[in-house]
Tab-separated table of C-alpha atoms and ligand atoms in Angstrom:
chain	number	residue	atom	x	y	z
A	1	UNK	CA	54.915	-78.839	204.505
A	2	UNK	CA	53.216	-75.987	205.666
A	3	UNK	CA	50.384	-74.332	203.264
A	4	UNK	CA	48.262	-71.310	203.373
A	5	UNK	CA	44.537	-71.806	203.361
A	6	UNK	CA	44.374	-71.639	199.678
A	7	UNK	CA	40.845	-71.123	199.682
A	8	UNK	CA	41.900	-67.068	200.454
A	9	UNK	CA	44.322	-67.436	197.306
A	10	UNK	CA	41.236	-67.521	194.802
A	11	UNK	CA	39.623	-64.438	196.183
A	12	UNK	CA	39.859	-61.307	194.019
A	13	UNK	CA	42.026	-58.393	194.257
A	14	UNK	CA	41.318	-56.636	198.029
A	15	UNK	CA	37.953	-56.113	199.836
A	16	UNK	CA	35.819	-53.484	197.417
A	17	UNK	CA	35.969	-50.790	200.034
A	18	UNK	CA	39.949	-50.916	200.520
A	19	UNK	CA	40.168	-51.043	196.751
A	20	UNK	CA	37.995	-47.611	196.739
A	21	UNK	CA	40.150	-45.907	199.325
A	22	UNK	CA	43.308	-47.361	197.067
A	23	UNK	CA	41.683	-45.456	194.309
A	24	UNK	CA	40.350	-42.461	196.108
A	25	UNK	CA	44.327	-42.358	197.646
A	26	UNK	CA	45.722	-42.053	194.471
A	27	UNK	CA	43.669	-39.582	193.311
A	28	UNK	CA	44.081	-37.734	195.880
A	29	UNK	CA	48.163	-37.717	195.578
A	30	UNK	CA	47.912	-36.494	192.014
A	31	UNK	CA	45.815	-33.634	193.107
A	32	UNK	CA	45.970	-32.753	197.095
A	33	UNK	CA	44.117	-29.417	196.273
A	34	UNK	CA	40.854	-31.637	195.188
A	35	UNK	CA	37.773	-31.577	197.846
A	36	UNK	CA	36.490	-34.683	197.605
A	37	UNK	CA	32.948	-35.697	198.951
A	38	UNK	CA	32.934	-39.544	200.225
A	39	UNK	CA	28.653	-40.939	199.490
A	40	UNK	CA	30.757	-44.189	198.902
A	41	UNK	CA	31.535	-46.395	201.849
A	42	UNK	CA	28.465	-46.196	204.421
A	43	UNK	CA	30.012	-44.639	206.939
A	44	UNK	CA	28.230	-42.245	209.661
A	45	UNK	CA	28.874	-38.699	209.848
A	46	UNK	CA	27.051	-37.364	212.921
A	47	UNK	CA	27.915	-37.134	216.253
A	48	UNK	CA	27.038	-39.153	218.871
A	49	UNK	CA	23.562	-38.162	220.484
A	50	UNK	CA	23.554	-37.338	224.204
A	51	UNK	CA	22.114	-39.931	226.144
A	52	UNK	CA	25.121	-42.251	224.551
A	53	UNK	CA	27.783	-39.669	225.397
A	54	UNK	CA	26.455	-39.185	228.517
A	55	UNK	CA	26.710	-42.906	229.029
A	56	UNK	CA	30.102	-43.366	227.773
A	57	UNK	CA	31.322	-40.839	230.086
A	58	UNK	CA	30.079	-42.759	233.295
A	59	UNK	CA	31.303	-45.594	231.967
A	60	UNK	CA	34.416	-44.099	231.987
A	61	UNK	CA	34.466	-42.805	235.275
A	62	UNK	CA	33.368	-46.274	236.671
A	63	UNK	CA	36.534	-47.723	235.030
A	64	UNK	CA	38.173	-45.252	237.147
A	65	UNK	CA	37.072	-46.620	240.607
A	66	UNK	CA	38.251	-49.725	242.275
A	67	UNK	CA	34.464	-50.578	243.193
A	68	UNK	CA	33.594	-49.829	239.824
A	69	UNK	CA	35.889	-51.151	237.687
A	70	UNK	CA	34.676	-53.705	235.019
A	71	UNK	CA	37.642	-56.404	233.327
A	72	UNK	CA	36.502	-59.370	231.315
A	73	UNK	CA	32.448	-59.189	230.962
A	74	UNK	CA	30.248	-61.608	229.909
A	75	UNK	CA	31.406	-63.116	226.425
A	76	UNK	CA	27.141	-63.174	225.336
A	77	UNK	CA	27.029	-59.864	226.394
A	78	UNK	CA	25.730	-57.820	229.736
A	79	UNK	CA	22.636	-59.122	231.282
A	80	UNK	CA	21.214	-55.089	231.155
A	81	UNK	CA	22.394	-55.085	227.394
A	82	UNK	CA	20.927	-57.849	226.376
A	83	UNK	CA	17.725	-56.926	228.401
A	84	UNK	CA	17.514	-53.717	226.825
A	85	UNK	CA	17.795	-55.039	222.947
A	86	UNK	CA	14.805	-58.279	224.293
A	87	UNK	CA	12.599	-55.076	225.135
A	88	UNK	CA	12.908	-52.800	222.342
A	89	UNK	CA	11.912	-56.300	220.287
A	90	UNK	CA	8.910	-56.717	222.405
A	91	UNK	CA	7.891	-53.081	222.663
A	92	UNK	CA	8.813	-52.470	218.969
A	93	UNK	CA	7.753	-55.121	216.764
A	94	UNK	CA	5.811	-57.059	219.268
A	95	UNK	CA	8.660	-60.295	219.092
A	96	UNK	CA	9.531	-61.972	222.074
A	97	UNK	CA	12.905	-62.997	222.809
A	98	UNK	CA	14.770	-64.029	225.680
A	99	UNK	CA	17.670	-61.938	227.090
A	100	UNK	CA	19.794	-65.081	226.569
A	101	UNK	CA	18.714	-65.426	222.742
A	102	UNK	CA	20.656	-62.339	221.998
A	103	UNK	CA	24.565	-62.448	221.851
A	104	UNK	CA	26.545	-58.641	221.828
A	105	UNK	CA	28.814	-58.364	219.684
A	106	UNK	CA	31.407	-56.198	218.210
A	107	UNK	CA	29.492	-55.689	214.815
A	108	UNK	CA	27.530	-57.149	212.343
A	109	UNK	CA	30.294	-57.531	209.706
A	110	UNK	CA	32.359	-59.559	211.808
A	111	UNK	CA	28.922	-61.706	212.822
A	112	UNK	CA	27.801	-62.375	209.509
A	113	UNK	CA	31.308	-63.350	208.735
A	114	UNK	CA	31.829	-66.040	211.786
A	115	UNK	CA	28.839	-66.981	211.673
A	116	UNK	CA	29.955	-70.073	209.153
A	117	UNK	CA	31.738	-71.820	211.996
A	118	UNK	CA	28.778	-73.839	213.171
A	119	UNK	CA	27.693	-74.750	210.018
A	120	UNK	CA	29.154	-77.754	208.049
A	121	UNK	CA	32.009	-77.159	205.360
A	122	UNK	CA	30.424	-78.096	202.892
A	123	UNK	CA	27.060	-75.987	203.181
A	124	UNK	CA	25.683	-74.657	200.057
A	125	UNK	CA	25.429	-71.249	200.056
A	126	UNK	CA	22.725	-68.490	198.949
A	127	UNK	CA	22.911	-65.142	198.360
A	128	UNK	CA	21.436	-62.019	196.095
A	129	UNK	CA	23.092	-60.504	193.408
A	130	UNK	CA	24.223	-57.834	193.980
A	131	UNK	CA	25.321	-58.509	197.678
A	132	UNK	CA	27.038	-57.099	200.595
A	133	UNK	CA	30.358	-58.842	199.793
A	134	UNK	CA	31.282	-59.802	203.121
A	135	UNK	CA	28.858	-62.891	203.070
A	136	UNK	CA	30.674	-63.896	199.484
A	137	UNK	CA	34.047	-63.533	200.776
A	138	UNK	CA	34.055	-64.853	203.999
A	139	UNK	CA	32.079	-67.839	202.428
A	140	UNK	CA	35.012	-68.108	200.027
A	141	UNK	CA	37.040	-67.830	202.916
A	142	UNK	CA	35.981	-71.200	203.822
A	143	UNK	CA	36.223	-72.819	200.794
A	144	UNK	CA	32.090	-72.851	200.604
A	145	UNK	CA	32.425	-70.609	197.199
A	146	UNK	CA	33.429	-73.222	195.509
A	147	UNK	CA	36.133	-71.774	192.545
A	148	UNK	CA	35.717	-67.773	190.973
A	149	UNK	CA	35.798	-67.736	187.646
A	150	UNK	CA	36.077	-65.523	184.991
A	151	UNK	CA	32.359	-64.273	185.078
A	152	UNK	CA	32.556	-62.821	188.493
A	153	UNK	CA	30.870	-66.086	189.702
A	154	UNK	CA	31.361	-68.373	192.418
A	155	UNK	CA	31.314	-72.186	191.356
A	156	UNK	CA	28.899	-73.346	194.177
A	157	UNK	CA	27.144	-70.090	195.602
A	158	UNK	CA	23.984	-70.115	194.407
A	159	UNK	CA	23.290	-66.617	193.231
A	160	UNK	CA	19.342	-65.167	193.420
A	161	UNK	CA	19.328	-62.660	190.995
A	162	UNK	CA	17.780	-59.124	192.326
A	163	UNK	CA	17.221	-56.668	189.477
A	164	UNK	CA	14.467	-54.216	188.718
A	165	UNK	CA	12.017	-56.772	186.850
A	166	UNK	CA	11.872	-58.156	190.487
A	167	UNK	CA	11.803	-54.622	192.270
A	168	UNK	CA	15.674	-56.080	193.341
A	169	UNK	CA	13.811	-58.548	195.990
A	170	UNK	CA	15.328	-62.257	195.174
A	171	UNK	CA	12.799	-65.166	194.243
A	172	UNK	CA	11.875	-68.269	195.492
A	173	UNK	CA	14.498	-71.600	193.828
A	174	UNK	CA	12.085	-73.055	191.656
A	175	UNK	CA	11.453	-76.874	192.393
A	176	UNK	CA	13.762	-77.694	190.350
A	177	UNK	CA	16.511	-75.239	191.491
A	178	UNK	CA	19.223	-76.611	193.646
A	179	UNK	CA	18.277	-76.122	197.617
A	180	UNK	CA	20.280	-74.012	199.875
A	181	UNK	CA	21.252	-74.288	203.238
A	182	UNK	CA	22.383	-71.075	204.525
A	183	UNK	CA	20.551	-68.275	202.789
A	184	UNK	CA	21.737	-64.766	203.180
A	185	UNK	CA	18.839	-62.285	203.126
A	186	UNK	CA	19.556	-58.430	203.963
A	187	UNK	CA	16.885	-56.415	204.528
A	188	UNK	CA	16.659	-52.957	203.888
A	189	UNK	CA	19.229	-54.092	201.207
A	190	UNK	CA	22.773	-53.213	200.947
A	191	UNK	CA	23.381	-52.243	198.515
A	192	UNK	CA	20.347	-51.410	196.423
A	193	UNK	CA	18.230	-50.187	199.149
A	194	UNK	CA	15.470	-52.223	198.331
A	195	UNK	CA	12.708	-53.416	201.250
A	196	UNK	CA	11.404	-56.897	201.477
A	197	UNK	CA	7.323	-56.551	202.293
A	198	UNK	CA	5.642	-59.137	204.701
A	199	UNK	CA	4.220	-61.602	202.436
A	200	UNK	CA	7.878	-61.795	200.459
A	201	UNK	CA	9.483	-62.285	203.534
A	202	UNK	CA	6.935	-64.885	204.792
A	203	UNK	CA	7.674	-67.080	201.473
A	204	UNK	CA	11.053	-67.205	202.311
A	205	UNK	CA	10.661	-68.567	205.732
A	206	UNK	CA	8.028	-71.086	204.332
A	207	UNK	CA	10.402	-72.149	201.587
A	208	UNK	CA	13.165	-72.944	204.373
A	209	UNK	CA	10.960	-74.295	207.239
A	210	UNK	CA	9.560	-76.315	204.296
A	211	UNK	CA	13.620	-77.051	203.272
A	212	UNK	CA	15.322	-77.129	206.392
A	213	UNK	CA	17.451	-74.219	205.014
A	214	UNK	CA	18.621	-71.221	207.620
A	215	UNK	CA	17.985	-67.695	206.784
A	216	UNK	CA	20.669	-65.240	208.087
A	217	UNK	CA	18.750	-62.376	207.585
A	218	UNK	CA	20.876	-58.839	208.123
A	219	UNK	CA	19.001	-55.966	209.388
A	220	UNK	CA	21.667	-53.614	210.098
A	221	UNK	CA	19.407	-51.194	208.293
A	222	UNK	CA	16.113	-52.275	209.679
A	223	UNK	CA	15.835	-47.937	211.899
A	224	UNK	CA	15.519	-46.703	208.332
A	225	UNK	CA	12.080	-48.001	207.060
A	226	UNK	CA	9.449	-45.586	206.965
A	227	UNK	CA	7.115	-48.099	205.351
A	228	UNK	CA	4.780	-50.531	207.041
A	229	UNK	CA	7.163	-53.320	206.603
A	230	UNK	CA	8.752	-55.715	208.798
A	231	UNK	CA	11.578	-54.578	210.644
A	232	UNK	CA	12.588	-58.076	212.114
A	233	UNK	CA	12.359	-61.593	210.093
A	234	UNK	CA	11.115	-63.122	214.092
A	235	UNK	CA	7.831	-60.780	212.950
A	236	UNK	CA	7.240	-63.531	210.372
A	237	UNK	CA	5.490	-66.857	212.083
A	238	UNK	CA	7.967	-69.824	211.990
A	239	UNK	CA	10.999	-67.905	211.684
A	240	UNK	CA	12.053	-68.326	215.092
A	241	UNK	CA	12.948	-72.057	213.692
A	242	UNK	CA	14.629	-71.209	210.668
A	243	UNK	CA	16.406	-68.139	211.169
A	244	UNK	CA	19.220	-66.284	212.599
A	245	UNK	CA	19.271	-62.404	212.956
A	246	UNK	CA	21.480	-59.709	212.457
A	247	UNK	CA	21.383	-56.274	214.189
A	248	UNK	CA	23.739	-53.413	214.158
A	249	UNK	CA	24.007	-49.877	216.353
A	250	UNK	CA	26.178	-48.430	213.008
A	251	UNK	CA	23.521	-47.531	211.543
A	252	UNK	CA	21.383	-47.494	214.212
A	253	UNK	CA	22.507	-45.179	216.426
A	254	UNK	CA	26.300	-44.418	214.321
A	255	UNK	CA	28.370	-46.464	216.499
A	256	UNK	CA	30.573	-47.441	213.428
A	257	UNK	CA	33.913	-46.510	215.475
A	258	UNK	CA	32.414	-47.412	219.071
A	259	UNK	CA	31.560	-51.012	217.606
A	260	UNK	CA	28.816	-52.545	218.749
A	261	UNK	CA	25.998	-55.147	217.519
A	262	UNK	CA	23.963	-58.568	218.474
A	263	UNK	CA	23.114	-61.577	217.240
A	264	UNK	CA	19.725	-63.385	217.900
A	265	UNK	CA	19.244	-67.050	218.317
A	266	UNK	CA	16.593	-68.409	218.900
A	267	UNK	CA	16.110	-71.569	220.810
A	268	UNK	CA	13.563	-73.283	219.006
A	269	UNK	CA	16.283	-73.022	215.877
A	270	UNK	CA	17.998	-76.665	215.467
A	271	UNK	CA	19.698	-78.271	213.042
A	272	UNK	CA	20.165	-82.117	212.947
A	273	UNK	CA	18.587	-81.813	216.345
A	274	UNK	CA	21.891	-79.859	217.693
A	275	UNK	CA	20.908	-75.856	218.945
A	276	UNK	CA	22.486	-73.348	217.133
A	277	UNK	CA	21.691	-71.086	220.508
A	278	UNK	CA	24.570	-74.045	221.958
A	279	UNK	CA	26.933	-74.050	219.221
A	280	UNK	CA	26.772	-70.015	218.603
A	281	UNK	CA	27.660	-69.806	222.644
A	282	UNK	CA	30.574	-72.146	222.270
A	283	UNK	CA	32.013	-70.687	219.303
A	284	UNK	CA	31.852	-66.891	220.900
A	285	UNK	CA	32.997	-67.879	224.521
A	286	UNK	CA	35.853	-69.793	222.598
A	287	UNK	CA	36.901	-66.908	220.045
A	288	UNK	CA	35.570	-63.983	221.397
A	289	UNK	CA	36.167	-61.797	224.891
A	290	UNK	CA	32.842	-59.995	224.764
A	291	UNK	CA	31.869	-56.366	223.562
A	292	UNK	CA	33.474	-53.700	225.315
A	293	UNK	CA	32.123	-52.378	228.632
A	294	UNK	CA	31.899	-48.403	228.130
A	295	UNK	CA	30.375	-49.797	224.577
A	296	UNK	CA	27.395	-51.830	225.929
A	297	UNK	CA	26.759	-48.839	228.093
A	298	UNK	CA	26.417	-46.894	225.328
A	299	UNK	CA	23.883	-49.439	224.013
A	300	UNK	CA	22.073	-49.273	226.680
A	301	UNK	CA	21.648	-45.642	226.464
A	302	UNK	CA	20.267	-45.984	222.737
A	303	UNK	CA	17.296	-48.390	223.890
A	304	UNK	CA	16.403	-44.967	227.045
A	305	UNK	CA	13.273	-43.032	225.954
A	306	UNK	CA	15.960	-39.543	225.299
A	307	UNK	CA	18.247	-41.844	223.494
A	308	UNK	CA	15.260	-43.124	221.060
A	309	UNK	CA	14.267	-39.758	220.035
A	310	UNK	CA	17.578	-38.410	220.045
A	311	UNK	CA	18.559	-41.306	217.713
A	312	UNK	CA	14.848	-40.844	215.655
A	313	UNK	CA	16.455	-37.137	214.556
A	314	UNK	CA	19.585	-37.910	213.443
A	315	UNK	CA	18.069	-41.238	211.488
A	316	UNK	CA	15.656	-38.382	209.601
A	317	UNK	CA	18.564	-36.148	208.834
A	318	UNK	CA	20.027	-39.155	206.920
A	319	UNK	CA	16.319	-39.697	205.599
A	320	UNK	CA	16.339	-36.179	204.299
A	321	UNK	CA	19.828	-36.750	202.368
A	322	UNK	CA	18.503	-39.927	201.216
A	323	UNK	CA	15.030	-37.984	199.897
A	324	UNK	CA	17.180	-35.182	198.152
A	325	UNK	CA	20.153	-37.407	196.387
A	326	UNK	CA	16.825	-39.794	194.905
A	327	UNK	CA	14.908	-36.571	193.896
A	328	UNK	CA	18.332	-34.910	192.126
A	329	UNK	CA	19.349	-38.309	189.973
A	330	UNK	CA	15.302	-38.242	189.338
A	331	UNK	CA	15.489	-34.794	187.807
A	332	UNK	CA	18.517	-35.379	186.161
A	333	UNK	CA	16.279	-38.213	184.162
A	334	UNK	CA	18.165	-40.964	186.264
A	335	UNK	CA	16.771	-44.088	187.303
A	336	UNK	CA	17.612	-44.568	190.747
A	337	UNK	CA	15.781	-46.823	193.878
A	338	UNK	CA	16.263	-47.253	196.914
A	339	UNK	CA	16.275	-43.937	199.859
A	340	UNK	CA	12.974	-44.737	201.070
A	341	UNK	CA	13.833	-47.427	203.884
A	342	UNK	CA	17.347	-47.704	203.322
A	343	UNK	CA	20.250	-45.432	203.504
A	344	UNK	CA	21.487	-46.352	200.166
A	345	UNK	CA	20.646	-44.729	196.513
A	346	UNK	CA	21.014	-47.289	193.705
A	347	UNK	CA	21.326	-45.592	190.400
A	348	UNK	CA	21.611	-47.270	187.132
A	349	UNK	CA	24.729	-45.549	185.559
A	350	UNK	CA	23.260	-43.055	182.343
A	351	UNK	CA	24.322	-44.782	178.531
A	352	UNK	CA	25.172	-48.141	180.338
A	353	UNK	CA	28.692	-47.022	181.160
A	354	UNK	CA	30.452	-49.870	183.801
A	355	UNK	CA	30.022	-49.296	186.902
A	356	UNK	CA	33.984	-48.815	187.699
A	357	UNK	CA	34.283	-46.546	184.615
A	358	UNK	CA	30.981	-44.157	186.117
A	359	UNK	CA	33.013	-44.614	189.468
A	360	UNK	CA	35.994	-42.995	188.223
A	361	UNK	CA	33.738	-40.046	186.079
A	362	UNK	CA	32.679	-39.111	189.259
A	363	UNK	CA	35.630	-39.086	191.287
A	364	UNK	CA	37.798	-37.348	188.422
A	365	UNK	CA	35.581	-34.625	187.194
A	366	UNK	CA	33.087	-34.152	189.690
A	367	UNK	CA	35.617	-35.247	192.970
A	368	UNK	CA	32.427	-37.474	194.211
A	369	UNK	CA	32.999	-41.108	195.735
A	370	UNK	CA	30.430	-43.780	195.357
A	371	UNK	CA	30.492	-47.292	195.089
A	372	UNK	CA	30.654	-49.158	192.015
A	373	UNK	CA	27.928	-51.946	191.766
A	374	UNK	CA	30.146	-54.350	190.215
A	375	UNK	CA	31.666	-54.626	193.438
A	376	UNK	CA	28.377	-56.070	195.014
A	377	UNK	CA	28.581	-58.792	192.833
A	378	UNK	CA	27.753	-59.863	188.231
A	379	UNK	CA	24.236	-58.477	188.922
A	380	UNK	CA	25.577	-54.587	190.282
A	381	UNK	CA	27.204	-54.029	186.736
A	382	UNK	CA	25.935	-51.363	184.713
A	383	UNK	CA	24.384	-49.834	188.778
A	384	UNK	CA	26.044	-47.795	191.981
A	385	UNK	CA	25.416	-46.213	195.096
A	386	UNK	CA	25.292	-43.534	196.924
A	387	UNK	CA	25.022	-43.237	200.690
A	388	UNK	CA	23.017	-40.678	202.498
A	389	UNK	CA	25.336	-40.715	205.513
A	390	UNK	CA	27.289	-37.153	204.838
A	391	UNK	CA	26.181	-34.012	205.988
A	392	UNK	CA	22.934	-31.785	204.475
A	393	UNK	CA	25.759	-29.157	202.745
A	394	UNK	CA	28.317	-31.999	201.565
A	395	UNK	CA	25.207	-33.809	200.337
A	396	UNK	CA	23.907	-30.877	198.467
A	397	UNK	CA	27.320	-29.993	197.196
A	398	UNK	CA	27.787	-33.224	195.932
A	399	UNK	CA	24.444	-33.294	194.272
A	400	UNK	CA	25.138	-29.943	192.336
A	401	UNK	CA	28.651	-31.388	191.134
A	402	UNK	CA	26.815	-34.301	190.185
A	403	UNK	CA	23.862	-32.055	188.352
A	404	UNK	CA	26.537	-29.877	186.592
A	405	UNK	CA	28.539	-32.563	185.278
A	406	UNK	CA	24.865	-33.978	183.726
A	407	UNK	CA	23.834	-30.972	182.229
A	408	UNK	CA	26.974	-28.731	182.322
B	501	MLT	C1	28.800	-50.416	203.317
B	501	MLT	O1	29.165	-49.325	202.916
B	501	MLT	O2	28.366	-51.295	202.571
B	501	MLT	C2	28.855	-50.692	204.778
B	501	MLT	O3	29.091	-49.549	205.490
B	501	MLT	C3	29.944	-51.590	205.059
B	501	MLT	C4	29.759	-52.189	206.402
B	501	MLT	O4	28.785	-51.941	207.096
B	501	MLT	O5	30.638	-52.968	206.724
């Protein structure tokens, strides 16, 4: 007889952000007159700069012309794509990569999410807590959770606590401690906003080299850092064999409705002597058509000299919301991190309220969305966050509400 995968049956409840907009829906149907400022879900708020527009436009117009006109592309990726993103490493962050190292995709969520497919069922699982819950649930997906119980804990992840008495940057298994094979590692962290530095980042690719583990290290965030900090794991030596990375233009350069991102795999990365370049490339030209056309031309655009500075400004206007949100919950007598190379504020909620119960204080009497910590995982209880993506005056609005309903 015919069963679902019952592995989805013991996830909880929906996806945290669909359960927010549930929330934020039903609020908003009991009062339609309420103004509501979203600093939950990390969503972009500025236009498009305009080298991109500029691009998407001839794209257009070469979709229009029966010399010009593009159907299925490459599944990888466009060579000029994937050129562009293996030059802004080298230039950047003085990595070098082949074109064919990096595959386009259509974002980082989904990537992170497939990205199980080549590894064995049975692969034990790391990741921080709290943690961007896509890499929980889609490992759950798979049955590689293990069971959820009652704690908020998955059976057979293994969970590397990040709190403040480690500055929310996970530790090293002790030698006893069971040993992972896939570690997650996001860096600047979603959702605490926390960077990793060099030497922390180094230990972890020792630790896997060392255990034949595989980082997947997310650095969807990596444009915000204004600290002299690694931007890519590949800056670390050795990682090129133990890790897979990441990247995102959401964030980057706020292509979260355009949809665009890459993946980078290395060659010298193996497992059981098998490529993970090889099995990555199967998997994609199997299940996936390729990134849109007009999309990747848009990419392109990002990596131009006007489309890096044009991207630089809108990345500080974010920086300046993330500056004034820290500064108001410091003044307030708050304890909040994060906002220095991450877009995301974590605050630890004022008398140790739950994070769900400071989520709806917020949205009920000061008509401000965040995002519960809880929903990153045990460790975000008693935390949330706030994201720095809205605009300077919805920022500062939602600052004031925030300041008024602290001190009246
Ligand atoms: C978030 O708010 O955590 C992110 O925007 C979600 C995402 O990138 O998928």
């Amino acid at each position: 007889m015919l069963k679902v995968n019952e592995h989805f049956l013991q996830l909880p409840g929906s996806y945290l952000f669909s359960e927010i907009a549930r929330r934020v829906g039903a609020y908003r149907a009991s009062k339609p007159e309420a103004d509501i400022i979203s600093l939950g879900i990390g969503d972009v708020t500025r236009p498009l700069v305009p080298s991109v527009i500029r691009a998407l436009h001839e794209a257009v117009e070469e979709q229009a012309g029966e010399k010009t006109f593009r159907g299925y592309g490459p599944e990888q990726g466009y060579g000029f794509l994937r050129e562009a993103i293996a030059g802004h490493y080298a230039r950047r962050r003085q990595v070098a990569l082949q074109p064919d190292e990096i595959f386009v995709s259509d974002g980082a969520k989904s990537d992170t999410g497939n990205i199980g497919d080549i590894f064995a069922p049975d692969a034990v699982v790391a990741v921080c807590d709290p943690v961007y819950p896509v890499y929980v649930d889609t490992s759950a997906m798979t049955g590689r959770a293990g069971t959820y119980g009652k704690d908020g804990r998955w059976s057979r992840l293994i969970y590397l606590p990040c709190s403040r008495d480690n500055g929310f940057c996970p530790q090293l298994p002790g030698p006893h401690d069971p040993v992972p094979d896939l570690i997650y590692l996001c860096f600047p962290n979603n959702p605490t906003g926390a960077a990793i530095k060099a030497d922390a980042l180094r230990d972890w690719v020792d630790y896997a080299l060392r255990h034949g583990s595989v980082i997947l290290y997310d650095a969807a965030y990596e444009a915000y850092i204004t600290e002299d900090i690694p931007h890519s794991i590949f800056e670390i030596e050795g990682a090129r064999s133990c890790a897979i990375e990441f990247g995102s233009f959401s964030k980057l350069a706020g292509f979260t409705g355009l949809r665009l991102a890459f993946t980078v795999m290395p060659h010298d990365l193996r497992v059981g002597g098998v490529s993970l370049n090889k099995l990555w490339n199967r998997r994609q030209t199997t299940k996936f058509n390729g990134a849109s056309y007009l999309a990747q031309k848009a990419g392109e655009a990002v990596y131009t000299e006007p489309g890096q500075r044009e991207i630089a400004e809108v990345i500080a206007y974010y920086q300046q919301n993330a500056r004034q949100i820290r500064q108001g919950l410091s003044d307030l007598g708050l304890e909040a991190s994060g906002g220095v190379n991450a877009p995301y504020i974590w605050l630890r909620t004022p008398d140790n309220t739950s994070s769900w119960d400071f989520f709806d204080t917020l949205l009920q009497q000061a008509q401000v969305v965040g995002t519960p910590g809880s929903g990153f995982g045990p460790g975000g209880e008693g935390y949330f966050r706030l994201t720095a993506f809205g605009s300077h005056a919805r920022t500062a609005e939602a600052m004031d509400r925030i300041r008024r309903l602290f001190v009246g």
